């Protein structure tokens, strides 16, 4: 049984005071959410504030970073290590988001080093994969995503892969309001699960959690969660408001789209 996970990626939004307001509101609103893990990923400047708030209030939300560097410490101006994240109470880290691949030229090899460093420090990586529109239109989605999985997870043990979170985010669906059809997203996610099974172990394939990401909203979350292979969502835009993120976290598999408060 895989525990559903709803993660909010705040990207480069929310100054400290705004982040504090959002986490306060969220913590109040998601109190009734049961059996769903909730993670918020603020920008680095607000991470400690949010992690502190969560630790002081003993809530159910966990904190994630949006990036990490693979070295433990050293002369790497501007970088943050996995141990530094653990030090402030962070438990998750997004690795290889398509915006980092696109704007900061992150490669699968870099993703691989980051995943290993995160695991060594005891962080839970959320490894992002996904194809761009031209790749989808050329029928290369499975091939592209398989390559990202092979290279990004290369050298990991099956037990490590079992504990991972993978986020399948078609790049053309991120921030565009255009989602993949749940059925289509689910097929790609099923394919990722099959690759994990053949490259690592059948057990890892059963246990690894795979999220969908790309224009998830309160109105479409239930249709994604109704797919048995989809274990949750990585949410960008709709995670910036407590109300919409709470509605997403309160999706119900039994057909209730969300509970209104
Ligand atoms: P979006 O972003 O929900 O705004 O499309 C998703 C993501 O980038 O993880």
Short mmCIF file of C-alpha atoms and ligand atoms in Angstrom, two decimals:
data_model
loop_
_atom_site.label_atom_id
_atom_site.label_comp_id
_atom_site.label_asym_id
_atom_site.label_seq_id
_atom_site.Cartn_x
_atom_site.Cartn_y
_atom_site.Cartn_z
CA UNK A 1 0.00 0.00 0.00
CA UNK A 2 1.55 3.30 -1.12
CA UNK A 3 0.67 6.37 0.94
CA UNK A 4 -0.54 9.15 -1.36
CA UNK A 5 1.69 12.22 -1.41
CA UNK A 6 0.68 15.75 -2.34
CA UNK A 7 3.68 18.06 -2.67
CA UNK A 8 3.59 21.81 -3.29
CA UNK A 9 6.44 23.40 -5.21
CA UNK A 10 6.42 27.11 -4.36
CA UNK A 11 9.20 27.77 -6.91
CA UNK A 12 10.60 31.31 -6.67
CA UNK A 13 7.56 32.72 -4.91
CA UNK A 14 6.92 33.83 -1.31
CA UNK A 15 9.13 36.11 0.71
CA UNK A 16 9.58 35.03 4.32
CA UNK A 17 6.53 36.83 5.73
CA UNK A 18 4.34 35.53 2.89
CA UNK A 19 5.66 32.01 3.39
CA UNK A 20 4.91 32.23 7.09
CA UNK A 21 1.34 33.33 6.40
CA UNK A 22 0.83 30.54 3.88
CA UNK A 23 2.15 27.77 6.13
CA UNK A 24 0.05 29.05 9.06
CA UNK A 25 -3.09 29.03 6.94
CA UNK A 26 -2.28 25.66 5.42
CA UNK A 27 -1.48 24.03 8.75
CA UNK A 28 -4.90 25.09 10.01
CA UNK A 29 -6.75 23.91 6.92
CA UNK A 30 -5.15 20.52 6.30
CA UNK A 31 -5.56 19.33 9.87
CA UNK A 32 -8.43 17.06 8.82
CA UNK A 33 -6.55 15.43 5.96
CA UNK A 34 -5.99 11.78 6.79
CA UNK A 35 -3.83 9.14 5.13
CA UNK A 36 -2.22 11.59 2.73
CA UNK A 37 1.33 12.85 3.15
CA UNK A 38 1.66 16.58 2.53
CA UNK A 39 4.94 18.29 1.66
CA UNK A 40 5.61 21.96 0.91
CA UNK A 41 8.75 23.11 -0.87
CA UNK A 42 9.41 26.81 -0.23
CA UNK A 43 12.36 28.73 -1.69
CA UNK A 44 15.63 28.43 0.27
CA UNK A 45 15.18 31.79 2.04
CA UNK A 46 11.90 30.65 3.62
CA UNK A 47 12.82 27.01 4.27
CA UNK A 48 14.01 27.42 7.86
CA UNK A 49 11.02 29.59 8.76
CA UNK A 50 8.57 27.04 7.36
CA UNK A 51 10.41 24.04 8.85
CA UNK A 52 10.52 25.78 12.26
CA UNK A 53 6.82 26.56 12.13
CA UNK A 54 6.01 22.94 11.32
CA UNK A 55 8.31 21.56 14.00
CA UNK A 56 6.91 23.92 16.65
CA UNK A 57 3.31 23.15 15.78
CA UNK A 58 3.73 19.40 15.39
CA UNK A 59 1.64 19.40 12.22
CA UNK A 60 1.41 16.72 9.61
CA UNK A 61 3.03 18.78 6.85
CA UNK A 62 6.65 18.12 5.94
CA UNK A 63 9.17 20.48 4.41
CA UNK A 64 11.04 19.94 1.16
CA UNK A 65 13.75 21.89 -0.64
CA UNK A 66 13.64 22.58 -4.37
CA UNK A 67 17.27 21.72 -5.03
CA UNK A 68 20.44 20.46 -3.34
CA UNK A 69 24.15 20.22 -4.18
CA UNK A 70 25.97 16.87 -4.00
CA UNK A 71 29.06 17.85 -2.02
CA UNK A 72 28.89 17.87 1.80
CA UNK A 73 30.68 21.20 2.15
CA UNK A 74 33.38 23.22 0.47
CA UNK A 75 34.12 26.14 -1.80
CA UNK A 76 30.89 25.95 -3.84
CA UNK A 77 29.60 29.50 -3.75
CA UNK A 78 25.83 29.69 -3.75
CA UNK A 79 25.19 25.99 -3.17
CA UNK A 80 23.40 24.22 -0.30
CA UNK A 81 24.29 20.70 0.87
CA UNK A 82 21.95 17.88 1.84
CA UNK A 83 23.26 17.99 5.39
CA UNK A 84 22.46 21.70 5.63
CA UNK A 85 18.89 20.87 4.69
CA UNK A 86 18.65 18.08 7.25
CA UNK A 87 20.11 20.48 9.83
CA UNK A 88 17.07 22.80 9.55
CA UNK A 89 14.48 20.01 9.63
CA UNK A 90 13.92 19.47 5.91
CA UNK A 91 12.89 15.91 4.98
CA UNK A 92 12.25 16.01 1.20
CA UNK A 93 14.06 17.51 -1.77
CA UNK A 94 12.93 17.99 -5.37
CA UNK A 95 15.70 16.93 -7.75
CA UNK A 96 15.91 17.45 -11.51
CA UNK A 97 12.82 19.62 -11.95
CA UNK A 98 12.41 20.48 -15.63
CA UNK A 99 12.93 24.17 -14.86
CA UNK A 100 16.35 23.32 -13.43
CA UNK A 101 17.13 21.10 -16.40
CA UNK A 102 16.09 23.87 -18.80
CA UNK A 103 17.36 27.08 -17.18
CA UNK A 104 20.33 25.72 -15.23
CA UNK A 105 21.40 22.94 -17.58
CA UNK A 106 21.04 20.14 -15.08
CA UNK A 107 21.82 16.79 -16.64
CA UNK A 108 20.79 13.28 -15.66
CA UNK A 109 24.34 12.76 -14.34
CA UNK A 110 23.92 15.76 -12.01
CA UNK A 111 20.52 14.47 -10.97
CA UNK A 112 22.14 11.14 -10.14
CA UNK A 113 24.81 12.74 -7.93
CA UNK A 114 22.18 14.83 -6.16
CA UNK A 115 19.92 11.83 -5.55
CA UNK A 116 22.83 9.88 -4.04
CA UNK A 117 23.87 12.80 -1.81
CA UNK A 118 20.28 13.34 -0.65
CA UNK A 119 19.85 9.65 0.20
CA UNK A 120 23.19 9.55 2.03
CA UNK A 121 22.04 12.46 4.21
CA UNK A 122 18.67 10.81 4.93
CA UNK A 123 16.55 13.08 2.72
CA UNK A 124 13.70 11.75 0.57
CA UNK A 125 14.31 12.73 -3.06
CA UNK A 126 11.43 13.63 -5.37
CA UNK A 127 13.05 12.89 -8.73
CA UNK A 128 11.42 14.70 -11.65
CA UNK A 129 11.24 13.28 -15.15
CA UNK A 130 9.22 14.23 -18.21
CA UNK A 131 9.30 14.88 -21.93
CA UNK A 132 9.06 18.15 -23.85
CA UNK A 133 6.29 18.68 -26.40
CA UNK A 134 8.42 17.82 -29.47
CA UNK A 135 9.42 14.54 -27.84
CA UNK A 136 5.79 13.69 -27.08
CA UNK A 137 4.73 14.56 -30.63
CA UNK A 138 7.54 12.42 -32.02
CA UNK A 139 6.26 9.47 -29.98
CA UNK A 140 9.41 9.43 -27.84
CA UNK A 141 7.88 9.92 -24.38
CA UNK A 142 8.60 6.43 -23.06
CA UNK A 143 12.13 6.44 -24.43
CA UNK A 144 12.95 9.88 -22.97
CA UNK A 145 11.51 9.09 -19.56
CA UNK A 146 13.22 5.69 -19.49
CA UNK A 147 16.58 7.37 -20.19
CA UNK A 148 16.02 9.87 -17.38
CA UNK A 149 15.16 7.04 -14.98
CA UNK A 150 18.12 4.84 -15.99
CA UNK A 151 20.67 7.64 -15.71
CA UNK A 152 19.11 9.50 -12.81
CA UNK A 153 18.84 6.41 -10.63
CA UNK A 154 21.97 4.63 -11.85
CA UNK A 155 23.91 2.80 -9.15
CA UNK A 156 21.13 2.94 -6.53
CA UNK A 157 20.16 -0.15 -4.59
CA UNK A 158 16.67 -1.57 -5.07
CA UNK A 159 15.78 -0.68 -1.44
CA UNK A 160 16.78 2.93 -2.08
CA UNK A 161 14.66 3.12 -5.21
CA UNK A 162 11.74 1.60 -3.31
CA UNK A 163 11.81 4.54 -0.89
CA UNK A 164 12.01 7.19 -3.60
CA UNK A 165 9.38 9.45 -5.00
CA UNK A 166 9.38 9.99 -8.77
CA UNK A 167 7.39 12.86 -10.26
CA UNK A 168 6.33 12.43 -13.86
CA UNK A 169 5.83 15.93 -15.20
CA UNK A 170 5.29 16.35 -18.94
CA UNK A 171 7.13 19.62 -19.52
CA UNK A 172 4.41 20.95 -21.81
CA UNK A 173 1.89 20.62 -18.97
CA UNK A 174 3.83 22.64 -16.40
CA UNK A 175 2.36 26.06 -15.72
CA UNK A 176 0.40 25.96 -18.97
CA UNK A 177 -3.06 25.00 -17.77
CA UNK A 178 -2.82 22.07 -20.17
CA UNK A 179 -2.74 18.71 -18.41
CA UNK A 180 -1.95 15.28 -19.70
CA UNK A 181 -5.08 13.12 -19.90
CA UNK A 182 -5.08 11.11 -16.66
CA UNK A 183 -5.15 7.88 -18.69
CA UNK A 184 -2.16 8.95 -20.77
CA UNK A 185 -0.20 10.14 -17.70
CA UNK A 186 -1.02 6.86 -16.05
CA UNK A 187 0.34 4.86 -18.98
CA UNK A 188 3.68 6.68 -18.76
CA UNK A 189 3.72 6.22 -15.01
CA UNK A 190 2.97 2.53 -15.46
CA UNK A 191 5.90 2.37 -17.84
CA UNK A 192 8.17 4.00 -15.23
CA UNK A 193 7.02 1.39 -12.72
CA UNK A 194 7.83 -1.39 -15.18
CA UNK A 195 11.33 0.03 -15.75
CA UNK A 196 11.91 0.20 -12.00
CA UNK A 197 10.80 -3.44 -11.78
CA UNK A 198 13.16 -4.66 -14.50
CA UNK A 199 16.14 -2.45 -13.50
CA UNK A 200 15.89 -2.80 -9.72
CA UNK A 201 13.37 -5.23 -8.27
CA UNK A 202 9.68 -6.14 -8.49
CA UNK A 203 9.33 -5.06 -4.87
CA UNK A 204 10.79 -1.60 -5.65
CA UNK A 205 8.33 -1.32 -8.53
CA UNK A 206 5.40 -2.05 -6.19
CA UNK A 207 6.52 0.36 -3.50
CA UNK A 208 8.06 3.36 -5.33
CA UNK A 209 5.66 6.30 -5.28
CA UNK A 210 5.11 8.03 -8.60
CA UNK A 211 3.38 11.40 -8.75
CA UNK A 212 1.88 13.29 -11.65
CA UNK A 213 2.74 16.98 -12.06
CA UNK A 214 1.65 19.66 -14.50
CA UNK A 215 -1.29 22.06 -14.05
CA UNK A 216 -2.89 20.07 -11.21
CA UNK A 217 -5.89 21.90 -9.72
CA UNK A 218 -8.71 21.14 -7.25
CA UNK A 219 -10.90 20.37 -10.26
CA UNK A 220 -8.68 17.74 -11.88
CA UNK A 221 -6.86 16.11 -8.95
CA UNK A 222 -9.52 13.44 -8.39
CA UNK A 223 -9.27 12.25 -11.99
CA UNK A 224 -5.52 11.72 -11.59
CA UNK A 225 -5.85 10.06 -8.20
CA UNK A 226 -8.48 7.68 -9.61
CA UNK A 227 -5.71 6.08 -11.67
CA UNK A 228 -4.25 3.18 -9.64
CA UNK A 229 -0.67 3.85 -10.75
CA UNK A 230 -0.72 7.54 -9.76
CA UNK A 231 0.25 8.03 -6.12
CA UNK A 232 -0.07 11.77 -5.77
CA UNK A 233 0.79 15.10 -7.31
CA UNK A 234 3.54 17.67 -7.50
CA UNK A 235 1.68 20.96 -7.59
CA UNK A 236 3.13 24.31 -8.65
CA UNK A 237 0.76 27.25 -9.20
CA UNK A 238 -2.13 25.81 -7.19
CA UNK A 239 0.12 25.29 -4.15
CA UNK A 240 0.62 29.04 -3.69
CA UNK A 241 -2.78 29.54 -2.06
CA UNK A 242 -3.81 27.64 1.06
CA UNK A 243 -7.35 27.19 -0.20
CA UNK A 244 -6.50 25.53 -3.51
CA UNK A 245 -3.69 23.40 -2.11
CA UNK A 246 -5.94 22.21 0.72
CA UNK A 247 -8.65 21.24 -1.75
CA UNK A 248 -6.09 19.24 -3.70
CA UNK A 249 -4.86 17.51 -0.54
CA UNK A 250 -8.48 16.69 0.33
CA UNK A 251 -9.19 14.86 -2.90
CA UNK A 252 -11.01 11.61 -2.28
CA UNK A 253 -10.59 8.43 -4.24
CA UNK A 254 -14.26 7.55 -3.76
CA UNK A 255 -15.49 10.18 -6.14
CA UNK A 256 -15.81 13.20 -3.86
CA UNK A 257 -13.66 15.77 -5.59
CA UNK A 258 -12.85 17.61 -2.36
CA UNK A 259 -14.46 18.54 0.93
CA UNK A 260 -15.40 22.17 1.24
CA UNK A 261 -14.84 23.72 4.61
P1 LIG B 1 2.24 23.65 -12.18
O1 LIG B 1 3.76 23.25 -11.84
O2 LIG B 1 1.35 22.91 -11.23
O3 LIG B 1 2.18 25.15 -11.98
O4 LIG B 1 1.99 23.25 -13.59
C1 LIG B 1 4.09 21.93 -11.54
C2 LIG B 1 5.56 21.83 -11.27
O5 LIG B 1 6.35 22.58 -11.84
O6 LIG B 1 5.99 20.99 -10.44
#
